[in-house]
Coordinates of C-alpha atoms in Angstrom, one line a residue:
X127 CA 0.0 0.0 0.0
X128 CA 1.1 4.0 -1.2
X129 CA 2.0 6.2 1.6
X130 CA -0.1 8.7 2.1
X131 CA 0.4 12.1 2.4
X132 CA -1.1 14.9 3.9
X133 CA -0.4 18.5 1.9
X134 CA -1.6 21.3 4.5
X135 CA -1.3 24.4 2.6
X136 CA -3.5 28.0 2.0
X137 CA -2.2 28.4 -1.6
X138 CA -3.6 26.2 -4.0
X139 CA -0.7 26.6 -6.5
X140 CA 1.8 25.1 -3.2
X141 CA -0.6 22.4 -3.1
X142 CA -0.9 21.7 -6.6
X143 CA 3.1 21.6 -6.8
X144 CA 3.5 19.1 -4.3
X145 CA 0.7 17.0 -5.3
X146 CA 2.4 16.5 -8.5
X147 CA 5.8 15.8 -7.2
X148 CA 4.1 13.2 -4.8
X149 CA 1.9 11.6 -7.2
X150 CA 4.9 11.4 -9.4
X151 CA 6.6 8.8 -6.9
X152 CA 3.6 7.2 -6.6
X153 CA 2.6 8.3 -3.3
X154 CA -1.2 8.9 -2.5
X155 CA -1.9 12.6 -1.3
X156 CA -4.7 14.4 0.1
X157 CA -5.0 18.4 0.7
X158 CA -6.1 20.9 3.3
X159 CA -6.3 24.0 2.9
X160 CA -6.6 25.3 6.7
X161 CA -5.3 23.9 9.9
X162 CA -8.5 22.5 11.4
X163 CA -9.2 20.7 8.5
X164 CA -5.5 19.2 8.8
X165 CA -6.1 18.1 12.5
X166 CA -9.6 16.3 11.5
X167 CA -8.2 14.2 8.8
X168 CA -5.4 13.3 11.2
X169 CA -7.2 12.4 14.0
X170 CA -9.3 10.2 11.5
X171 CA -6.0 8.4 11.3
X172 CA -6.0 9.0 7.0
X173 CA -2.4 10.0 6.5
X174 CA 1.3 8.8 7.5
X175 CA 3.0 11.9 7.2
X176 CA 2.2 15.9 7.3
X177 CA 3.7 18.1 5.1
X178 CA 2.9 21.6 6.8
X179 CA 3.0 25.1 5.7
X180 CA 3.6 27.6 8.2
X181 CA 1.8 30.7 7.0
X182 CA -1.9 30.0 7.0
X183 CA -4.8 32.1 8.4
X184 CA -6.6 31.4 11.6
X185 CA -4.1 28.4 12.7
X186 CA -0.6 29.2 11.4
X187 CA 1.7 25.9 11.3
X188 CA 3.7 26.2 14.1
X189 CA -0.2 25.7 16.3
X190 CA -1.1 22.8 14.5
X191 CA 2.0 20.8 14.6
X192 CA 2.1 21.7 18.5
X193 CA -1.9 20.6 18.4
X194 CA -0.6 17.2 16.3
X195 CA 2.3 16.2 18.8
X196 CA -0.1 17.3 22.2
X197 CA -2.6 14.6 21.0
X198 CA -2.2 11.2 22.0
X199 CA -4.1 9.5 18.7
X200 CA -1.8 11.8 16.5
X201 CA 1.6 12.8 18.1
X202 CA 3.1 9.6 16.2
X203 CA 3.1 11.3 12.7
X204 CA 5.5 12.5 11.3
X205 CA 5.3 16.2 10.4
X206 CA 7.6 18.4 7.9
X207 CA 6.9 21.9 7.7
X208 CA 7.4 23.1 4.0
X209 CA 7.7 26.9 3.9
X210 CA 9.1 29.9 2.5
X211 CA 10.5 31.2 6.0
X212 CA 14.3 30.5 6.3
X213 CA 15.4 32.0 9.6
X214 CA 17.4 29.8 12.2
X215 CA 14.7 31.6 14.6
X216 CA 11.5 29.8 12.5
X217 CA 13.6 26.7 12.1
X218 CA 14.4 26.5 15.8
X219 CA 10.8 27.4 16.4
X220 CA 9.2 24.5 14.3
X221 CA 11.3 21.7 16.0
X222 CA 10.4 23.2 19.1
X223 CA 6.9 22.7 18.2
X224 CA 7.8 19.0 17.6
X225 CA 8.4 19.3 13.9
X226 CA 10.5 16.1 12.3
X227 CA 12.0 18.4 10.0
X228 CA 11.6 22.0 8.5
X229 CA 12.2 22.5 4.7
X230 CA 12.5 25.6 3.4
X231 CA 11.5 26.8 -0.2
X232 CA 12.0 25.9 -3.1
X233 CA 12.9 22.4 -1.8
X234 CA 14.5 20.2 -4.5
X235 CA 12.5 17.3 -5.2
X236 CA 15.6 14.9 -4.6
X237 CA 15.9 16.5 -1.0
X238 CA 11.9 16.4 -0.3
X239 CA 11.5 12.4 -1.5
X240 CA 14.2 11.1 0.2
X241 CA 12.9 12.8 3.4
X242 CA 9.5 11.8 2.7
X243 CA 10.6 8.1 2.0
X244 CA 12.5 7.9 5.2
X245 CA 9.7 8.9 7.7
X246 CA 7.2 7.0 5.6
X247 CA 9.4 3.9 6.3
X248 CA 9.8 4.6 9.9
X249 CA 6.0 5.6 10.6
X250 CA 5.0 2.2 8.8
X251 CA 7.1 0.5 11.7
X252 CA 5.9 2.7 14.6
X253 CA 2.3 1.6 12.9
X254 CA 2.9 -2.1 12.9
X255 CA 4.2 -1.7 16.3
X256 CA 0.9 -0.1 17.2
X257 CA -1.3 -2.6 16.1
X258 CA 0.6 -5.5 17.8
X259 CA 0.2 -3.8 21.4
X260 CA -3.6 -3.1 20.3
X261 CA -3.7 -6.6 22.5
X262 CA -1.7 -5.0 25.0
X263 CA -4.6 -3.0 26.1
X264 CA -7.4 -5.3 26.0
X265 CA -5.1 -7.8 28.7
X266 CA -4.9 -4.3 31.2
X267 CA -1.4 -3.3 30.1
X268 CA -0.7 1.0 30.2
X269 CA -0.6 2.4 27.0
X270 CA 2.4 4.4 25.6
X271 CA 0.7 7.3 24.1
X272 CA 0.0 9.5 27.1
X273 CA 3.8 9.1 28.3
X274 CA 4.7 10.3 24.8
X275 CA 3.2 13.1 24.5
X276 CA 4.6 14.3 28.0
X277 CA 8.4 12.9 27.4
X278 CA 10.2 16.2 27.1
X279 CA 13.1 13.9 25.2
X280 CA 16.0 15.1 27.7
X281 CA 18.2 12.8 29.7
X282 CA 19.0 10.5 27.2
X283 CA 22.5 8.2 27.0
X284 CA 24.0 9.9 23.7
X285 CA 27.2 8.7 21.6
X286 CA 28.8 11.0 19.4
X287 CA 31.1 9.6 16.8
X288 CA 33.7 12.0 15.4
X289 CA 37.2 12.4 15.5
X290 CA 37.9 16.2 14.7
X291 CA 38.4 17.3 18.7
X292 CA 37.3 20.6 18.4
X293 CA 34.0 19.1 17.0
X294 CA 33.3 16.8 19.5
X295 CA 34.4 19.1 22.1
X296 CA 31.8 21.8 21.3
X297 CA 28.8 19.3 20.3
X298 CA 29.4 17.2 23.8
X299 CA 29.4 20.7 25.8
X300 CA 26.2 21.6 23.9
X301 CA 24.7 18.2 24.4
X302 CA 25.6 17.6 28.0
X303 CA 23.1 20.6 29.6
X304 CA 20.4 17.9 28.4
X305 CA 21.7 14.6 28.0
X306 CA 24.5 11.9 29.2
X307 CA 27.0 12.0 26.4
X308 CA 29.9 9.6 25.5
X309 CA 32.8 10.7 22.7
X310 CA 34.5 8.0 20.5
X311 CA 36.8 9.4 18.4
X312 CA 38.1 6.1 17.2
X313 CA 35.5 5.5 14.3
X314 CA 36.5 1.7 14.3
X315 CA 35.8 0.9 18.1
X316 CA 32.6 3.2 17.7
X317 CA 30.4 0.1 17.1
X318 CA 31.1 -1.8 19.6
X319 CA 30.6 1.0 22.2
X320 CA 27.3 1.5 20.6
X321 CA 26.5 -2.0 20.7
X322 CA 27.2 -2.5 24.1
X323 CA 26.1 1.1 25.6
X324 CA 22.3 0.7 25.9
X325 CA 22.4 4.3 23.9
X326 CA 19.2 6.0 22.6
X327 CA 20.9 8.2 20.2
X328 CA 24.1 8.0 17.9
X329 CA 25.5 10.8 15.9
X330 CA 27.5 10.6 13.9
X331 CA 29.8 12.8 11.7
X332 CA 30.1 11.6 7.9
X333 CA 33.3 13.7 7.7
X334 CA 35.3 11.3 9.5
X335 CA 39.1 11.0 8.5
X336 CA 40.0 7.4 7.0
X337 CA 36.9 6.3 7.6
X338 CA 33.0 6.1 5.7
X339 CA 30.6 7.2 7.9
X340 CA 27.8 6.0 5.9
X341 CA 29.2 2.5 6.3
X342 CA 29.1 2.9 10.5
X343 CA 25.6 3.6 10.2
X344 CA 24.8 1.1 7.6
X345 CA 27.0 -1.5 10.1
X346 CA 25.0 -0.1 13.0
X347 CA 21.2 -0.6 11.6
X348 CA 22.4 -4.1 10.4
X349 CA 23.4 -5.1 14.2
X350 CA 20.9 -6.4 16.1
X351 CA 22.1 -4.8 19.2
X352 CA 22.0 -1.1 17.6
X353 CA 19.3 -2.1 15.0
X354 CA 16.9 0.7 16.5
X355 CA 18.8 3.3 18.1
X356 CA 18.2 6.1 16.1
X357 CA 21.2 7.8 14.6
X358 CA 21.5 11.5 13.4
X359 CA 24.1 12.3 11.1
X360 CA 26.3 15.4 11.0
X361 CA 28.1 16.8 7.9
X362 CA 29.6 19.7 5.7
X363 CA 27.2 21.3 3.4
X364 CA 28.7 20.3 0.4
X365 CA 27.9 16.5 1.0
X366 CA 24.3 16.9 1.0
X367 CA 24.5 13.9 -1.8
X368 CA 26.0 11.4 1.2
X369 CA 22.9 12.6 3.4
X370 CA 20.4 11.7 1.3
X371 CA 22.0 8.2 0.5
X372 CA 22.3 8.0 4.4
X373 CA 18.6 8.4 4.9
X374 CA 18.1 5.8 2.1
X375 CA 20.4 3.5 4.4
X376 CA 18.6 4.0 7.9
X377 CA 19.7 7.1 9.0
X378 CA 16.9 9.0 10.8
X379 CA 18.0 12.3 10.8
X380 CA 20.4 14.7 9.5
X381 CA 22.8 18.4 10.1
X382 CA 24.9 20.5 8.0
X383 CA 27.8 22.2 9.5
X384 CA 28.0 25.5 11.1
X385 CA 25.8 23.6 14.0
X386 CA 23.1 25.7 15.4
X387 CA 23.1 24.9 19.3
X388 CA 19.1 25.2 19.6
X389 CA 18.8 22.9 16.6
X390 CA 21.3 20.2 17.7
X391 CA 18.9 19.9 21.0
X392 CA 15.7 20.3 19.2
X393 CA 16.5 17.2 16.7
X394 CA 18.1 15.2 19.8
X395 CA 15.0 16.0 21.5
X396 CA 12.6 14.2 19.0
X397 CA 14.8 11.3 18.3
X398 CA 15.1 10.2 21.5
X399 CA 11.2 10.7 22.4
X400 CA 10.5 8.5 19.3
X401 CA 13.0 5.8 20.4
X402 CA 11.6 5.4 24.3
X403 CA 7.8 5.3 22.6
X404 CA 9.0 2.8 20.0
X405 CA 11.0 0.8 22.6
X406 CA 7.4 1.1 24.8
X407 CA 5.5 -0.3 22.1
X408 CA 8.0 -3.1 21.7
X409 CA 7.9 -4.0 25.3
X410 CA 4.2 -4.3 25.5
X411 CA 4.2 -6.9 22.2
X412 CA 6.6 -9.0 24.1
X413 CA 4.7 -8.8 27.6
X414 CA 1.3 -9.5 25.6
X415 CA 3.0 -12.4 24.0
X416 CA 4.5 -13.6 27.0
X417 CA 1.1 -13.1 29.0
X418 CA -0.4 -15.3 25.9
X419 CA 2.0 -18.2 26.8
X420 CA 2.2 -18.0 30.2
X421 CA 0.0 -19.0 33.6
X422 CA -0.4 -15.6 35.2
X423 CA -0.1 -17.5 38.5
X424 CA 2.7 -19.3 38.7
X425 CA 4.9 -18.1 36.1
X426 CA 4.5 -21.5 34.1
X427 CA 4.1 -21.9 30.6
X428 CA 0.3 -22.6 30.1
X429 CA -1.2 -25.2 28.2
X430 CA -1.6 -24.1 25.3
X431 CA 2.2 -23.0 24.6
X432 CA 2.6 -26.8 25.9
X433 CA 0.5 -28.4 23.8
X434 CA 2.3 -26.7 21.1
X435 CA 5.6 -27.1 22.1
X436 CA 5.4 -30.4 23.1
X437 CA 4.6 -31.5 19.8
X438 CA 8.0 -29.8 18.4
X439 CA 9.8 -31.7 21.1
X440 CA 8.6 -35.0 20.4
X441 CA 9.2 -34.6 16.5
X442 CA 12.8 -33.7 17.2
X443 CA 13.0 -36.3 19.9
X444 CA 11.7 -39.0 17.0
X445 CA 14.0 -37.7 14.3
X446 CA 17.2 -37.6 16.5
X447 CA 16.4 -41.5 18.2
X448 CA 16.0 -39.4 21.5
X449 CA 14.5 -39.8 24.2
X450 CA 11.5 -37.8 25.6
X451 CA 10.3 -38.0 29.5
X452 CA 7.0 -36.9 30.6
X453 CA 5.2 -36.4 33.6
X454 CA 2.2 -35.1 35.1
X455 CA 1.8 -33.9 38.2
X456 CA -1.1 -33.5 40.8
X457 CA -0.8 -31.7 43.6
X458 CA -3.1 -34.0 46.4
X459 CA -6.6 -33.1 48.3
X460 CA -5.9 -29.6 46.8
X461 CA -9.4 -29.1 47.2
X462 CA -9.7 -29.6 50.8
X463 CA -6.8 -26.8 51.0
X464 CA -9.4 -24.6 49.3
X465 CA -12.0 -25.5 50.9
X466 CA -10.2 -25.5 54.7
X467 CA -8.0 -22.3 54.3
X468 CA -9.7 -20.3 51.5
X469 CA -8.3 -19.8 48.0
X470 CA -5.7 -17.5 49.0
X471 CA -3.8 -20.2 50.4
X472 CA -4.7 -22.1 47.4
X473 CA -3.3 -19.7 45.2
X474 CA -0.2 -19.7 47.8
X475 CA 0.5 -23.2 47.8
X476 CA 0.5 -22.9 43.6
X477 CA 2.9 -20.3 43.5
X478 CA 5.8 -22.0 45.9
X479 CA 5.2 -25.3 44.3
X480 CA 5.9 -23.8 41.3
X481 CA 9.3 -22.5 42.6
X482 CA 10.3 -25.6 43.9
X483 CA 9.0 -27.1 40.1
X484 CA 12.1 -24.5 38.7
X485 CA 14.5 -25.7 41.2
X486 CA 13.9 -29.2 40.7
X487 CA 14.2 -29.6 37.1
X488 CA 17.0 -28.7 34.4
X489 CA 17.1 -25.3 31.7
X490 CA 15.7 -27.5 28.7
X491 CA 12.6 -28.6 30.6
X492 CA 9.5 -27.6 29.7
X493 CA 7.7 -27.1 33.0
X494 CA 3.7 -26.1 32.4
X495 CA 0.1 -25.7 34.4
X496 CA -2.2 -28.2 32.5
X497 CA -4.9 -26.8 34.2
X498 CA -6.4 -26.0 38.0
X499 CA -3.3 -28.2 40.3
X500 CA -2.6 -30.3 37.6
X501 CA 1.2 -30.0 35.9
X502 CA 3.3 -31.2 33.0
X503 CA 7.2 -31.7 33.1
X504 CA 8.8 -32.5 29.8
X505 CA 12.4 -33.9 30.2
X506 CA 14.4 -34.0 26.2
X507 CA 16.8 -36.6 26.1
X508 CA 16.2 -38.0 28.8
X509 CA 14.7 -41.9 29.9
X510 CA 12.6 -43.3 32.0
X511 CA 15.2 -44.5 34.7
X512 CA 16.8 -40.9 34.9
X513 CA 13.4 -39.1 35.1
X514 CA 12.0 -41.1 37.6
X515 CA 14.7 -40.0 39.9
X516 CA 14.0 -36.8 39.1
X517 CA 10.1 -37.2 39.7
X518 CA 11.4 -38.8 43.0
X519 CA 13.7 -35.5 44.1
X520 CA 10.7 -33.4 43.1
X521 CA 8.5 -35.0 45.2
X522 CA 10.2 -35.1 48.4
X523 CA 11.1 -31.7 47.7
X524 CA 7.0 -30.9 48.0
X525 CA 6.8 -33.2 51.1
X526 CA 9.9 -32.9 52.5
X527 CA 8.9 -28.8 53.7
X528 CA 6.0 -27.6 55.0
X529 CA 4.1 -24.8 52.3
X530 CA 3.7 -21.4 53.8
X531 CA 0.3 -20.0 53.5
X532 CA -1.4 -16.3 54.4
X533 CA 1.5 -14.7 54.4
X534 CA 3.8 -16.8 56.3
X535 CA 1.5 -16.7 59.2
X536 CA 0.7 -20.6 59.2
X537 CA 2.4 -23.5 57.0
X538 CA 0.8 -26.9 55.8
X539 CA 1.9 -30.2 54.5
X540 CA 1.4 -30.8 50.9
X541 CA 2.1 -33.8 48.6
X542 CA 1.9 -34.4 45.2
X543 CA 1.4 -37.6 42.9
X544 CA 2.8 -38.4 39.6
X545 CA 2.4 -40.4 36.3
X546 CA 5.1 -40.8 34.3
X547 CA 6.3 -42.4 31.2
X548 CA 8.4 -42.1 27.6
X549 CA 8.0 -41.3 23.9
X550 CA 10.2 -43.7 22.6
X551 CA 8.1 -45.3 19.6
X552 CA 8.9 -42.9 16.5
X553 CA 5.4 -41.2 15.4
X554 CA 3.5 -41.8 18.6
X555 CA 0.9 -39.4 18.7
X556 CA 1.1 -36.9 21.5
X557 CA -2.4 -37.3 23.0
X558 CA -1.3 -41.3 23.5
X559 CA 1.9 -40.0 25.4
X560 CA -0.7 -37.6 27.8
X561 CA -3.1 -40.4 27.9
X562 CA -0.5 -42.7 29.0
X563 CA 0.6 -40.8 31.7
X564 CA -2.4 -39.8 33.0
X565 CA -3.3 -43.1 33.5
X566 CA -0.5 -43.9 35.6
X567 CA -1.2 -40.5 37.6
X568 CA -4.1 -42.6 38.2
X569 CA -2.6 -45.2 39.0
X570 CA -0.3 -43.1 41.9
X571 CA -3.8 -41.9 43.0
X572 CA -5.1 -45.0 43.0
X573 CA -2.3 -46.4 45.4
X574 CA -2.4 -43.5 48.0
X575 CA -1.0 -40.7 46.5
X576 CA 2.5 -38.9 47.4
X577 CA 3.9 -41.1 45.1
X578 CA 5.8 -42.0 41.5
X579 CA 4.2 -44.4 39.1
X580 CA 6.0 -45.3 35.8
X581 CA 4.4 -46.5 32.7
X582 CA 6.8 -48.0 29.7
X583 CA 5.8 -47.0 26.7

C-alpha cells in the first residue's frame, strides 16, 4: 500500500506543486487548505505523514504541529513543515513545536523524497508496532501514548562519533546541559561502544578521516544490538548527496555544519522521544506475547504454549532417536486446601510449588500448568530411569517442607502424585503419550498418593 500524504497548505498553486511531485513517486496525497481541516483528517487516522506550511490564516503551522504532537491519537506522525520562512529563529521554532524536520522553499525534489521516503518507512514501523500492542490493552497493560506526549526527550545516554576534537568538544558541551554523552573518536571501536552502551541516540559525523561514515551507520542498523537506536548524522554542506543516500540506508535524521546549538537539541530532542515510545510499544508486544503463553499464577508456561511445544519436542526427539520424558503432576486433596483455608492459600501453595518445580528440574525442561493443580514436566533426552529419579527428588522436595500459607503466618503439608512415562516409539501421537501418563497419575492416586508411578511405553 502507497504512503499517504497529507499536503496542509492555504495556496492552491503550493498544493498543486506538491501533489504533483508526490503523485509522481507514486505516493497517494490528500490536501487541506486550513489547519483545522489538517487536524480532522489526522485524527481520523488517514495520512502517515504531514507536510505543513507555516503561513496560514486562523491556525498558522507552528499551532497545528504543536496541536498534532499534544494529541495522544496523533503525536506519532511524522510532520515536515514546507515553507518559505528561512530563519534559524523559525527553524528553531518548528522543531520546538515538535516538527520532524523544517524544509525551506523551493525544496529540490531529490531532497523532499528522500525525506519523505525515510519517515514513511519509519512511521509504517511505529504503525505495525501499534497494532501488535492493540492486545496490550485489552489484557490491562498501560498504553504508551499519554507518556509520549509528556516525554520532554531530555536525559537521554548519547554517543557522538567524530574524531575532529574541536567538534566533539563543542557538540558534547552543547549536548551535556540535556543529556548523558559519550565521545568516541576512534571511528572503528565506535560500534562496539554502541553495541554495548544501551544508547538511545548515535551521531555521527560523515566527515570522518580514514573512515566512511555511511558505512558505521549502515553496520549499525544491520546489528541487532544497535538495530533501532536512532542515529542522526552530522556533515559539511557540500555532501548533501551522502545525506540523502544515508537516509536511504537507515539514518533517521540529519545536520549541515556550522551547528546551530538550539537545533542540535531540538533534533536530539525528537529522536530520543521517538525511540523510548518505539522501545514502549516493543515491550508491551513482548509482555502481551509472554502473557499469551504463560499462567499468570505461577509463572508457568500454560497449556496451550505446551501443547504446542510439546509436539515440536517430540518430533525432534523422534528424528534424532532421542529420548523424551514426561510427567504429570497433581498436587493431592488440593481441594480440601481450598476449601479448609480459603483460596488465597490455594493460590499460595500454587505459586511455591511452582518455585520448587524450577529448582527441581534442568534449563531445557518444559515445566507447564495443565490446568487447576494439575502440571506437565517434559524432560528432552532423557529416559525413564533418569526421570523417575528426578520425579522422585521433586516429590520429596513438596513433602519434605511444610508450604507457607497467608503470608507466612501458618504453614501446611502438601504432597503431590505423579504419572510418568516415555515417547520412545517414532510417530507416537502426543495425545497417546498424555493419555499414558495420566493413567499412571491414576494409578499413583489409585495407590495413596505422594507417590511415583511409571508407565513404559
Amino acid at each position: 500500500m502507497s504512503a499517504r500524504i497529507l499536503v496542509v497548505d492555504d495556496v492552491p498553486a503550493n498544493v498543486k506543486l506538491l501533489e504533483a511531485r508526490l503523485s509522481a513517486e507514486y505516493f497517494d496525497v490528500m490536501t487541506a487548505s486550513n489547519g483545522a481541516e489538517a487536524l480532522a483528517i489526522s485524527r481520523r487516522a488517514e495520512c502517515d505523514i504531514i507536510l505543513l506550511d507555516v503561513m496560514m490564516p486562523d491556525m498558522d503551522g507552528f499551532e497545528v504541529c504543536r496541536r498534532l504532537k499534544s494529541d495522544p491519537a496523533t503525536h506519532h506522525i511524522p510532520v515536515v513543515m514546507v515553507t518559505a520562512l528561512d530563519s534559524p529563529a523559525d527553524r528553531n521554532r518548528g522543531l520546538e513545536a515538535g516538527a520532524d524536520d523544517f524544509l525551506t522553499k523551493p525544496v529540490s525534489d531529490v531532497v523532499l523524497i528522500a525525506r519523505v521516503r525515510s519517515l514513511t518507512r519509519l512511521k509504517m514501523m511505529t504503525d505495525e508496532l501499534r497494532m501488535r500492542a492493540i492486545t496490550s490493552l485489552e489484557i490491562g497493560m498501560q498504553a504508551p501514548e499519554r507518556s509520549a506526549v509528556a516525554d520532554t526527550g531530555k536525559g537521554g545516554r548519547i554517543l557522538l562519533v567524530d574524531d575532529r576534537e574541536s567538534s566533539y568538544e563543542r557538540l558534547a558541551t552543547i549536548l551535556a546541559a540535556e543529556h548523558t554523552v559519550d565521545v568516541e573518536p576512534n571511528p572503528t571501536e565506535a560500534l562496539f561502544h554502541a553495541a554495548e552502551g544501551n544508547y538511545d541516540l548515535l551521531i555521527v559525523s560523515l566527515d570522518l578521516n580514514n573512515f566512511d561514515g555511511l558505512r558505521l551507520c549502515s553496520q549499525a542498523r544491520s546489528l541487532e544490538r544497535t538495530r533501532h537506536v536512532p542515529i542522526l548524522a552530522i556533515a559539511e554542506p557540500e555532501n548533501s548527496t551522502r545525506l540523502l543516500r544515508g537516509l536511504e540506508i537507515g539514518v533517521n535524521d540529519y545536520l549541515l555544519r556550522p551547528i546551530d546549538k538550539t537545533e542540535l537539541l531540538a533534533r536530539a530532542r525528537t529522536q530520543i522521544r521517538r525511540r523510548r515510545y518505539t522501545d514502549h510499544l516493543r515491550d508491551n508486544v513482548q509482555n502481551s506475547i509472554e502473557m499469551a503463553i504463560t499462567d499468570a499464577l505461577t509463572g508457568l508456561h500454560n497449556r496451550r504454549y505446551m501443547e504446542s511445544h510439546l509436539a515440536t519436542l517430540a518430533e525432534q526427539a523422534a528424528t534424532r532417536g532421542k529420548p523424551l520424558a514426561l510427567m504429570i503432576l497433581d498436587i493431592d486433596y488440593f481441594k480440601s486446601i481450598n476449601d479448609n483455608y480459603g483460596h488465597d492459600a490455594g493460590d499460595d501453595v500454587l505459586r511455591e510449588f511452582a518455585v520448587r518445580v524450577r529448582k527441581s528440574i534442568r534449563g531445557i525442561d518444559l515445566a507447564c500448568r495443565y490446568g487447576g493443580e494439575e502440571f506437565v514436566i517434559v524432560m528432552p533426552e532423557t529416559d525413564l530411569h533418569v526421570a523417575g529419579m528426578v520425579a522422585e527428588r521433586l516429590r520429596r522436595s513438596i513433602a519434605g517442607e511444610p508450604f507457607a500459607i497467608h503470608k507466612g503466618t501458618k504453614r501446611i503439608e502438601v504432597t503431590i502424585s505423579i504419572g510418568l512415562t516415555t515417547l520412545e516409539q517414532k510417530g507416537e501421537a502426543v495425545a497417546d503419550v498424555l493419555k499414558r501418563a495420566d493413567t499412571a497419575l491414576y494409578r499413583a492416586k489409585h495407590d495413596g498418593r505422594n507417590r511415583v508411578v511409571s508407565q513404559a511405553a
